[in-house]
CSV table of C-alpha atoms and ligand atoms in Angstrom, one decimal:
chain,number,residue,atom,x,y,z
W,7,MET,CA,-23.2,2.0,31.5
W,8,ILE,CA,-21.9,-1.5,30.9
W,9,ILE,CA,-20.7,-1.6,27.3
W,10,LEU,CA,-19.3,-4.4,25.1
W,11,ILE,CA,-16.8,-3.0,22.6
W,12,LEU,CA,-16.1,-5.1,19.5
W,13,ASN,CA,-13.6,-4.8,16.7
W,14,SER,CA,-14.4,-7.6,14.2
W,15,GLY,CA,-11.8,-8.5,11.6
W,16,SER,CA,-11.8,-11.1,8.9
W,17,SER,CA,-10.8,-14.0,11.2
W,18,SER,CA,-10.7,-12.3,14.6
W,19,VAL,CA,-12.8,-10.4,17.1
W,20,LYS,CA,-11.2,-8.1,19.7
W,21,TYR,CA,-13.4,-7.3,22.6
W,22,GLN,CA,-13.4,-5.1,25.7
W,23,LEU,CA,-16.0,-4.8,28.5
W,24,TRP,CA,-16.4,-1.3,29.9
W,25,ASP,CA,-18.2,0.0,32.9
W,26,THR,CA,-18.2,3.7,32.3
W,27,GLU,CA,-19.3,4.6,35.8
W,28,ASN,CA,-16.8,2.4,37.6
W,29,GLY,CA,-13.3,2.6,36.4
W,30,GLY,CA,-13.6,2.0,32.6
W,31,MET,CA,-12.2,-1.2,31.1
W,32,LYS,CA,-12.9,-4.3,33.2
W,33,ALA,CA,-11.7,-7.1,30.8
W,34,LYS,CA,-10.6,-7.6,27.3
W,35,GLY,CA,-9.6,-10.3,24.9
W,36,LEU,CA,-9.1,-11.6,21.4
W,37,VAL,CA,-10.8,-14.4,19.6
W,38,SER,CA,-8.5,-15.3,16.7
W,39,ARG,CA,-8.3,-17.7,13.8
W,40,ILE,CA,-12.1,-17.9,13.4
W,41,GLY,CA,-13.1,-20.4,10.8
W,42,ILE,CA,-9.5,-21.7,10.3
W,43,ASP,CA,-7.1,-24.1,12.0
W,44,GLY,CA,-5.9,-23.5,15.5
W,45,PRO,CA,-8.6,-21.0,16.9
W,46,MET,CA,-7.9,-19.3,20.1
W,47,LEU,CA,-9.4,-17.2,22.8
W,48,GLU,CA,-7.1,-15.0,24.9
W,49,HIS,CA,-8.9,-13.3,27.8
W,50,TYR,CA,-7.3,-10.7,30.1
W,51,VAL,CA,-8.7,-9.7,33.4
W,52,GLY,CA,-7.1,-8.2,36.5
W,53,GLY,CA,-3.6,-8.4,35.0
W,54,LYS,CA,-4.0,-12.1,34.3
W,55,LYS,CA,-4.2,-13.8,30.9
W,56,TYR,CA,-6.3,-16.9,30.3
W,57,LYS,CA,-5.9,-18.8,27.0
W,58,PHE,CA,-8.3,-21.3,25.5
W,59,THR,CA,-7.8,-23.4,22.4
W,60,PRO,CA,-11.2,-24.9,21.3
W,61,ASN,CA,-11.2,-27.4,18.5
W,62,GLU,CA,-13.1,-25.0,16.3
W,63,ILE,CA,-14.7,-21.6,16.2
W,64,ILE,CA,-16.8,-21.9,13.1
W,65,ASP,CA,-17.9,-18.3,12.7
W,66,HIS,CA,-17.9,-14.8,14.3
W,67,LYS,CA,-21.2,-15.6,16.1
W,68,LYS,CA,-19.5,-18.5,17.9
W,69,GLY,CA,-16.5,-16.4,18.6
W,70,ILE,CA,-18.5,-13.6,20.2
W,71,GLU,CA,-20.5,-16.3,22.2
W,72,LEU,CA,-17.1,-17.6,23.6
W,73,ALA,CA,-16.1,-14.1,24.5
W,74,LEU,CA,-19.4,-13.5,26.3
W,75,ASN,CA,-19.0,-16.9,28.1
W,76,ALA,CA,-15.6,-15.7,29.4
W,77,LEU,CA,-17.1,-12.4,30.5
W,78,VAL,CA,-19.7,-14.2,32.7
W,79,ASP,CA,-17.5,-17.1,33.9
W,80,SER,CA,-17.4,-17.5,37.7
W,81,GLU,CA,-13.6,-17.6,37.8
W,82,TYR,CA,-12.4,-15.1,35.3
W,83,GLY,CA,-15.6,-13.3,34.3
W,84,VAL,CA,-16.6,-9.7,35.3
W,85,LEU,CA,-20.4,-9.9,34.8
W,86,GLU,CA,-23.2,-11.7,36.7
W,87,ASN,CA,-24.9,-12.5,33.4
W,88,ILE,CA,-25.1,-11.3,29.8
W,89,ASP,CA,-28.2,-9.2,30.5
W,90,SER,CA,-26.0,-6.8,32.4
W,91,ILE,CA,-24.6,-5.5,29.1
W,92,GLU,CA,-26.5,-2.3,28.2
W,93,ALA,CA,-25.0,-1.5,24.9
W,94,VAL,CA,-22.5,-2.6,22.2
W,95,GLY,CA,-20.1,-0.3,20.5
W,96,HIS,CA,-18.6,-1.4,17.2
W,97,ARG,CA,-15.5,-0.1,15.5
W,98,VAL,CA,-16.5,0.2,11.9
W,99,VAL,CA,-13.7,1.0,9.4
W,100,HIS,CA,-15.5,2.8,6.6
W,101,GLY,CA,-18.5,5.1,6.9
W,102,GLY,CA,-17.9,6.8,3.5
W,103,GLU,CA,-19.7,10.1,3.1
W,104,ALA,CA,-22.8,8.8,4.9
W,105,PHE,CA,-21.3,9.1,8.4
W,106,ALA,CA,-19.6,12.2,9.8
W,107,LYS,CA,-20.6,11.0,13.3
W,108,SER,CA,-21.1,7.7,15.2
W,109,ALA,CA,-24.6,6.2,14.7
W,110,LEU,CA,-27.2,4.1,16.5
W,111,ILE,CA,-27.4,0.9,14.5
W,112,ASP,CA,-30.7,0.2,12.7
W,113,ASP,CA,-31.6,-1.3,9.4
W,114,GLU,CA,-30.9,2.0,7.6
W,115,VAL,CA,-27.4,2.2,9.1
W,116,ILE,CA,-26.7,-1.4,8.3
W,117,LYS,CA,-27.7,-0.7,4.7
W,118,ALA,CA,-25.4,2.3,4.6
W,119,ILE,CA,-22.5,0.4,6.0
W,120,ARG,CA,-23.1,-2.3,3.4
W,121,GLU,CA,-23.1,0.3,0.7
W,122,CYS,CA,-19.6,1.2,1.8
W,123,ILE,CA,-18.3,-2.3,1.2
W,124,PRO,CA,-16.7,-1.5,-2.2
W,125,LEU,CA,-14.7,1.2,-0.4
W,126,ALA,CA,-13.4,-1.2,2.3
W,127,PRO,CA,-13.9,-4.7,1.0
W,128,LEU,CA,-11.7,-6.3,3.6
W,129,HIS,CA,-13.0,-4.5,6.6
W,130,ASN,CA,-16.7,-3.6,6.4
W,131,PRO,CA,-17.9,-7.1,5.8
W,132,PRO,CA,-16.5,-8.5,9.1
W,133,ASN,CA,-17.7,-5.4,10.9
W,134,LEU,CA,-21.2,-6.1,9.6
W,135,ILE,CA,-20.9,-9.8,10.6
W,136,GLY,CA,-20.0,-8.7,14.1
W,137,ILE,CA,-23.1,-6.4,14.2
W,138,GLU,CA,-25.4,-9.2,12.9
W,139,ALA,CA,-24.0,-11.7,15.4
W,140,CYS,CA,-24.7,-9.3,18.3
W,141,LYS,CA,-28.2,-8.8,17.0
W,142,GLU,CA,-28.8,-12.5,17.2
W,143,ILE,CA,-27.1,-13.1,20.5
W,144,LEU,CA,-27.9,-10.0,22.4
W,145,LYS,CA,-31.4,-9.4,20.8
W,146,ASN,CA,-32.6,-5.9,21.5
W,147,ILE,CA,-29.5,-4.4,23.2
W,148,PRO,CA,-28.7,-1.1,21.4
W,149,GLN,CA,-25.7,-1.1,19.2
W,150,VAL,CA,-23.6,1.9,18.0
W,151,ALA,CA,-21.2,2.1,15.1
W,152,VAL,CA,-18.1,4.3,15.5
W,153,PHE,CA,-16.4,4.9,12.2
W,154,ASP,CA,-12.6,5.3,11.5
W,155,THR,CA,-13.4,7.7,8.7
W,156,ALA,CA,-16.0,9.9,10.5
W,157,PHE,CA,-13.6,12.4,12.1
W,158,HIS,CA,-12.1,13.3,8.8
W,159,GLN,CA,-15.4,14.2,7.1
W,160,THR,CA,-14.7,17.8,8.0
W,161,MET,CA,-12.0,18.1,5.3
W,162,GLU,CA,-12.7,20.7,2.7
W,163,PRO,CA,-13.2,19.5,-0.9
W,164,TYR,CA,-9.8,21.0,-1.9
W,165,ALA,CA,-8.2,18.6,0.6
W,166,TYR,CA,-10.1,15.5,-0.3
W,167,ILE,CA,-10.5,15.7,-4.1
W,168,TYR,CA,-7.9,13.9,-6.2
W,169,ALA,CA,-7.0,15.6,-9.4
W,170,ILE,CA,-8.5,12.9,-11.7
W,171,PRO,CA,-11.7,13.4,-13.8
W,172,TYR,CA,-14.4,14.6,-11.5
W,173,GLU,CA,-16.8,11.8,-12.7
W,174,MET,CA,-14.6,9.3,-10.8
W,175,TYR,CA,-15.7,11.1,-7.6
W,176,GLU,CA,-19.3,11.4,-8.7
W,177,LYS,CA,-19.7,7.9,-9.9
W,178,TYR,CA,-17.4,5.9,-7.6
W,179,ARG,CA,-16.9,8.3,-4.7
W,180,ILE,CA,-13.1,8.2,-5.2
W,181,ARG,CA,-11.7,10.8,-2.8
W,182,ARG,CA,-9.6,11.0,0.3
W,183,TYR,CA,-11.4,9.7,3.3
W,184,GLY,CA,-8.7,9.2,5.9
W,185,PHE,CA,-8.6,6.6,8.7
W,186,HIS,CA,-7.6,6.2,12.4
W,187,GLY,CA,-10.1,9.0,13.0
W,188,THR,CA,-11.0,7.8,16.5
W,189,SER,CA,-7.3,7.9,17.5
W,190,HIS,CA,-6.7,11.3,15.9
W,191,TYR,CA,-9.8,12.7,17.6
W,192,TYR,CA,-8.8,11.3,21.0
W,193,VAL,CA,-5.2,12.5,21.1
W,194,ALA,CA,-6.1,15.9,19.7
W,195,ASN,CA,-8.7,16.5,22.4
W,196,ARG,CA,-6.4,15.1,25.1
W,197,ALA,CA,-3.6,17.4,23.8
W,198,ALA,CA,-5.9,20.4,24.3
W,199,GLU,CA,-6.6,19.3,27.8
W,200,MET,CA,-2.9,18.9,28.5
W,201,LEU,CA,-2.2,22.3,27.2
W,202,GLY,CA,-5.1,23.8,29.2
W,203,GLN,CA,-6.6,25.5,26.2
W,204,PRO,CA,-9.9,25.1,24.3
W,205,ILE,CA,-9.4,22.9,21.3
W,206,GLU,CA,-11.2,25.4,19.1
W,207,LYS,CA,-8.2,27.7,19.5
W,208,LEU,CA,-5.5,25.2,18.7
W,209,LYS,CA,-3.8,23.9,15.6
W,210,ILE,CA,-2.6,20.3,16.3
W,211,ILE,CA,-0.7,17.8,14.2
W,212,THR,CA,-1.4,14.2,15.3
W,213,ALA,CA,1.0,11.5,14.3
W,214,HIS,CA,-0.4,7.9,14.7
W,215,LEU,CA,2.7,5.8,14.2
W,216,GLY,CA,1.8,2.1,14.6
W,217,ASN,CA,1.8,-0.8,12.2
W,218,GLY,CA,-0.6,1.3,10.2
W,219,ALA,CA,0.4,4.9,10.3
W,220,SER,CA,-1.2,8.2,9.5
W,221,ILE,CA,-0.9,11.9,10.4
W,222,ALA,CA,-3.6,14.5,10.6
W,223,ALA,CA,-3.9,18.3,10.7
W,224,VAL,CA,-6.5,19.2,13.3
W,225,ASP,CA,-7.5,22.9,13.2
W,226,GLY,CA,-9.9,24.1,15.9
W,227,GLY,CA,-10.8,20.5,16.7
W,228,LYS,CA,-11.6,19.6,13.1
W,229,SER,CA,-9.6,17.4,10.8
W,230,VAL,CA,-8.6,19.5,7.9
W,231,ASP,CA,-6.2,17.0,6.2
W,232,THR,CA,-4.8,13.6,6.8
W,233,SER,CA,-2.3,11.3,5.1
W,234,MET,CA,-4.3,8.2,4.4
W,235,GLY,CA,-6.6,8.6,1.5
W,236,PHE,CA,-9.1,6.5,-0.5
W,237,THR,CA,-7.7,3.5,1.3
W,238,PRO,CA,-5.3,3.2,4.3
W,239,LEU,CA,-2.5,2.7,1.8
W,240,GLU,CA,-1.6,6.3,1.1
W,241,GLY,CA,0.6,8.6,3.1
W,242,LEU,CA,3.3,7.5,5.5
W,243,VAL,CA,5.6,4.5,5.2
W,244,MET,CA,4.0,1.7,7.3
W,245,GLY,CA,5.0,-1.7,8.5
W,246,THR,CA,4.1,-3.4,5.2
W,247,ARG,CA,2.3,-0.7,3.3
W,248,CYS,CA,4.1,1.6,0.8
W,249,GLY,CA,2.4,4.9,1.5
W,250,ASP,CA,2.8,7.6,-1.1
W,251,ILE,CA,3.9,6.4,-4.4
W,252,ASP,CA,3.7,7.6,-8.0
W,253,PRO,CA,0.5,5.9,-9.3
W,254,ALA,CA,2.3,5.1,-12.5
W,255,VAL,CA,4.5,2.7,-10.6
W,256,VAL,CA,1.5,0.4,-10.0
W,257,LEU,CA,0.7,0.2,-13.7
W,258,PHE,CA,4.4,-0.3,-14.5
W,259,ILE,CA,4.6,-3.2,-12.0
W,260,ILE,CA,1.6,-4.9,-13.5
W,261,LYS,CA,3.0,-4.6,-17.1
W,262,GLN,CA,6.6,-5.5,-16.2
W,263,THR,CA,6.0,-8.4,-13.8
W,264,GLU,CA,2.8,-9.8,-15.0
W,265,LEU,CA,1.5,-9.7,-11.5
W,266,SER,CA,-2.3,-9.6,-11.4
W,267,PRO,CA,-4.0,-6.5,-9.9
W,268,GLN,CA,-4.8,-8.6,-6.8
W,269,GLU,CA,-1.1,-9.7,-6.5
W,270,THR,CA,0.0,-6.1,-7.0
W,271,ASP,CA,-2.4,-5.0,-4.3
W,272,ASN,CA,-0.9,-7.6,-2.0
W,273,LEU,CA,2.6,-6.4,-2.9
W,274,LEU,CA,1.8,-2.8,-2.0
W,275,ASN,CA,-0.2,-3.6,1.2
W,276,LYS,CA,1.7,-6.6,2.6
W,277,LYS,CA,5.2,-6.7,1.1
W,278,SER,CA,6.2,-3.0,1.0
W,279,GLY,CA,6.9,-0.4,3.7
W,280,LEU,CA,9.5,-1.1,6.3
W,281,ARG,CA,9.4,-4.8,5.4
W,282,GLY,CA,9.8,-4.2,1.7
W,283,ILE,CA,12.7,-1.8,1.9
W,284,SER,CA,14.6,-3.6,4.6
W,285,GLY,CA,13.9,-7.2,3.8
W,286,VAL,CA,14.3,-7.7,7.6
W,287,SER,CA,10.9,-7.0,9.3
W,288,SER,CA,7.8,-4.9,9.3
W,289,ASP,CA,8.3,-4.2,13.0
W,290,PHE,CA,10.0,-0.8,13.7
W,291,ARG,CA,11.8,-2.2,16.8
W,292,ASP,CA,13.5,-4.9,14.6
W,293,ILE,CA,14.4,-2.2,12.0
W,294,LEU,CA,16.1,0.0,14.7
W,295,GLU,CA,18.0,-3.1,16.0
W,296,ALA,CA,19.1,-4.2,12.6
W,297,ALA,CA,20.1,-0.6,11.6
W,298,ALA,CA,22.1,-0.3,14.8
W,299,SER,CA,24.0,-3.4,14.0
W,300,GLY,CA,24.9,-2.1,10.6
W,301,ASN,CA,22.3,-3.5,8.2
W,302,GLU,CA,22.3,-0.9,5.4
W,303,ARG,CA,18.8,-1.7,4.1
W,304,ALA,CA,17.3,-1.5,7.6
W,305,LYS,CA,19.0,1.9,7.9
W,306,LEU,CA,17.5,3.0,4.6
W,307,ALA,CA,14.0,1.8,5.7
W,308,ARG,CA,14.4,3.7,9.0
W,309,ASP,CA,15.5,6.8,7.2
W,310,VAL,CA,12.7,6.7,4.5
W,311,TYR,CA,10.2,6.2,7.3
W,312,VAL,CA,11.5,9.1,9.4
W,313,TYR,CA,11.9,11.4,6.5
W,314,ARG,CA,8.3,10.9,5.3
W,315,ILE,CA,6.9,11.7,8.8
W,316,GLY,CA,9.0,14.9,9.0
W,317,LYS,CA,7.9,16.0,5.5
W,318,TYR,CA,4.2,15.6,6.4
W,319,ILE,CA,4.6,17.6,9.6
W,320,GLY,CA,6.1,20.4,7.6
W,321,ALA,CA,3.3,20.2,5.1
W,322,TYR,CA,0.6,20.3,7.7
W,323,ILE,CA,2.2,23.3,9.4
W,324,ALA,CA,1.9,25.0,6.0
W,325,ALA,CA,-1.7,23.6,5.5
W,326,MET,CA,-2.8,25.2,8.8
W,327,GLY,CA,-0.7,28.3,8.6
W,328,GLY,CA,1.1,27.3,11.8
W,329,ALA,CA,0.8,24.7,14.6
W,330,ASP,CA,0.6,24.8,18.4
W,331,ALA,CA,1.5,21.2,19.0
W,332,VAL,CA,2.7,17.9,17.5
W,333,VAL,CA,1.4,14.7,19.1
W,334,PHE,CA,3.1,11.3,18.9
W,335,THR,CA,0.9,8.3,19.4
W,336,ALA,CA,0.5,4.5,18.7
W,337,GLY,CA,3.2,1.8,19.1
W,338,ALA,CA,6.2,3.6,17.7
W,339,GLY,CA,5.0,7.1,18.4
W,340,GLU,CA,4.3,6.4,22.1
W,341,ASN,CA,7.3,4.2,22.8
W,342,SER,CA,10.3,5.2,20.7
W,343,PRO,CA,12.2,8.3,21.9
W,344,ILE,CA,14.8,7.8,19.1
W,345,LEU,CA,12.1,8.0,16.5
W,346,ARG,CA,10.7,11.2,17.9
W,347,LYS,CA,14.2,12.7,18.1
W,348,MET,CA,15.1,11.7,14.5
W,349,VAL,CA,11.8,13.1,13.2
W,350,LEU,CA,12.1,16.4,14.9
W,351,GLU,CA,15.8,17.1,14.4
W,352,LYS,CA,15.2,18.7,11.0
W,353,LEU,CA,12.2,20.6,12.2
W,354,ASN,CA,13.9,22.7,14.8
W,355,PHE,CA,13.7,25.9,12.7
W,356,PHE,CA,9.9,25.7,13.0
W,357,GLY,CA,10.4,26.0,16.8
W,358,LEU,CA,9.9,22.3,17.4
W,359,GLU,CA,12.4,21.5,20.1
W,360,ILE,CA,12.4,18.7,22.5
W,361,ASP,CA,14.1,18.1,25.9
W,362,ASP,CA,16.2,15.0,25.6
W,363,GLU,CA,15.6,13.8,29.1
W,364,LYS,CA,11.9,14.3,28.9
W,365,ASN,CA,11.8,12.5,25.6
W,366,GLU,CA,13.8,9.5,26.9
W,367,ALA,CA,11.5,9.2,29.9
W,368,ALA,CA,8.3,9.4,27.8
W,369,VAL,CA,7.7,5.7,27.0
W,370,GLY,CA,4.1,4.7,26.9
W,371,VAL,CA,2.9,7.5,29.1
W,372,GLU,CA,1.5,11.0,28.6
W,373,ALA,CA,4.1,13.7,28.6
W,374,ASP,CA,5.0,17.1,27.3
W,375,ILE,CA,8.5,16.6,26.0
W,376,SER,CA,9.1,20.1,24.6
W,377,SER,CA,12.1,22.1,25.7
W,378,GLU,CA,11.6,25.4,27.6
W,379,SER,CA,12.2,27.5,24.4
W,380,ALA,CA,10.0,25.5,22.0
W,381,LYS,CA,7.5,27.5,20.1
W,382,ILE,CA,5.5,24.4,19.1
W,383,LYS,CA,4.8,21.9,21.8
W,384,THR,CA,5.7,18.2,21.4
W,385,LEU,CA,3.4,15.8,23.3
W,386,VAL,CA,3.4,12.0,23.7
W,387,ILE,CA,-0.1,10.7,24.3
W,388,PRO,CA,-1.0,7.0,24.3
W,389,THR,CA,-4.0,6.6,22.2
W,390,ASN,CA,-7.3,5.2,23.6
W,391,GLU,CA,-9.7,4.4,20.8
W,392,GLU,CA,-11.8,2.1,23.0
W,393,LEU,CA,-12.5,5.0,25.4
W,394,VAL,CA,-13.8,7.1,22.5
W,395,ILE,CA,-16.0,4.1,21.4
W,396,ALA,CA,-17.3,3.7,25.0
W,397,GLN,CA,-18.0,7.4,25.3
W,398,GLU,CA,-19.7,7.6,21.9
W,399,THR,CA,-21.8,4.6,22.7
W,400,GLU,CA,-22.9,5.9,26.1
W,401,ARG,CA,-23.7,9.3,24.6
W,402,ILE,CA,-25.9,7.9,21.8
W,403,VAL,CA,-27.6,5.2,23.8
W,404,GLY,CA,-28.1,7.6,26.7
W,405,LYS,CA,-30.4,9.6,24.4
W,406,ILE,CA,-32.8,6.8,23.7
W,407,LEU,CA,-33.0,5.3,27.2
U,518,AMP,P1,0.7,-0.6,17.0
U,518,AMP,O1,0.2,-1.0,15.7
U,518,AMP,O2,0.2,0.7,17.5
U,518,AMP,O3,0.6,-1.7,18.0
U,518,AMP,O4,2.3,-0.3,16.8
U,518,AMP,C1,3.2,-1.3,16.4
U,518,AMP,C2,4.5,-0.7,16.0
U,518,AMP,O5,5.0,0.0,17.1
U,518,AMP,C3,5.5,-1.8,15.6
U,518,AMP,O6,6.2,-1.3,14.4
U,518,AMP,C4,6.5,-1.8,16.8
U,518,AMP,O7,7.8,-2.1,16.4
U,518,AMP,C5,6.4,-0.3,17.2
U,518,AMP,N1,6.9,-0.2,18.6
U,518,AMP,C6,6.3,-0.6,19.7
U,518,AMP,N2,7.1,-0.4,20.8
U,518,AMP,C7,8.2,0.2,20.3
U,518,AMP,C8,9.5,0.7,20.8
U,518,AMP,N3,9.7,0.6,22.2
U,518,AMP,N4,10.4,1.2,20.0
U,518,AMP,C9,10.2,1.3,18.7
U,518,AMP,N5,9.1,0.9,18.1
U,518,AMP,C10,8.1,0.3,18.9
């Protein structure tokens, strides 16, 4: 099936063109700075990059049209014409409690995604704009929504309810939702394949350590707990997000600094995390470099980041009553042997032991880096959220064709 995969952000659209029967991803690209100065289209095909800088890209519809033009171009395109596209798969950030699975998009689904806007005010609106733009451009081509939250809908109430008055849940749906679900789902299932065992029999901890970072406990293939919560701010320390914090700190900051709620939100989401502690960068590579050259705050940022990940792994071993494997994925998880070594050092007593050589060699590739005597396996698995979106789209659209 020929599938267009879209990830629409506030001023950008990431796209991939997949042919699920012939080798997977054929081309990909990014339309950025939509509606603002200096818009750009970066298109990648056959290992080559093509860059275009039109005067303006007024809206997402125009941006998606430009991407489609690139995909059918005689020089750098991969399609004869737009009609070859059989389905569109959208990454949608928040499906609330309405979606425990991916969904074929119709008016009801659009309404339900719209109802989740208060839960994800920055993400769901551009996701919807991408869906509406495709409806206009691609007319009756079926579209599927794949939700970041869906995989975590299997959590039990005791794992997702916050201990605040229950009316807050009933009235405003305040609870843990969790994010990065597509990634946690992919790497957990891939881990089971690598271990040669049915996922139903495995307890797996998946650590998605990118710019945004979250960790999940996956018991028998189901997410039973995850570190991100009502929003993607909770849990691990991230590039610019604070992760777990005493909620009273937020009120204290507002009172003491006279920052507005909006400015405080910005402080916690954009100015905290690795960037906030180090004052150096939000990028983990920069932090490692600065720490190695003696920058004390970069060292502290690194140590807080590493400590928090280890603490969660320990917590999730307890939450599941054991674990068979820990999986590292996303930018830092896939590519940083030193991070994995630092995280696991304190967890040896659980039977988490890695082979240094295997760890050093595992950069951006799938690998089992456990030592011979390890009781819990450690795996490195590059994530592939687009593959899951393509598979989900094909599965759902296949049913109606
Ligand atoms: P992502 O959001 O998945 O693209 O991940 C981005 C994060 O991964 C950034 O903090 C990068 O610094 C980090 N990262 C990528 N490659 C490496 C590496 N080789 N060593 C350490 N961190 C890395």
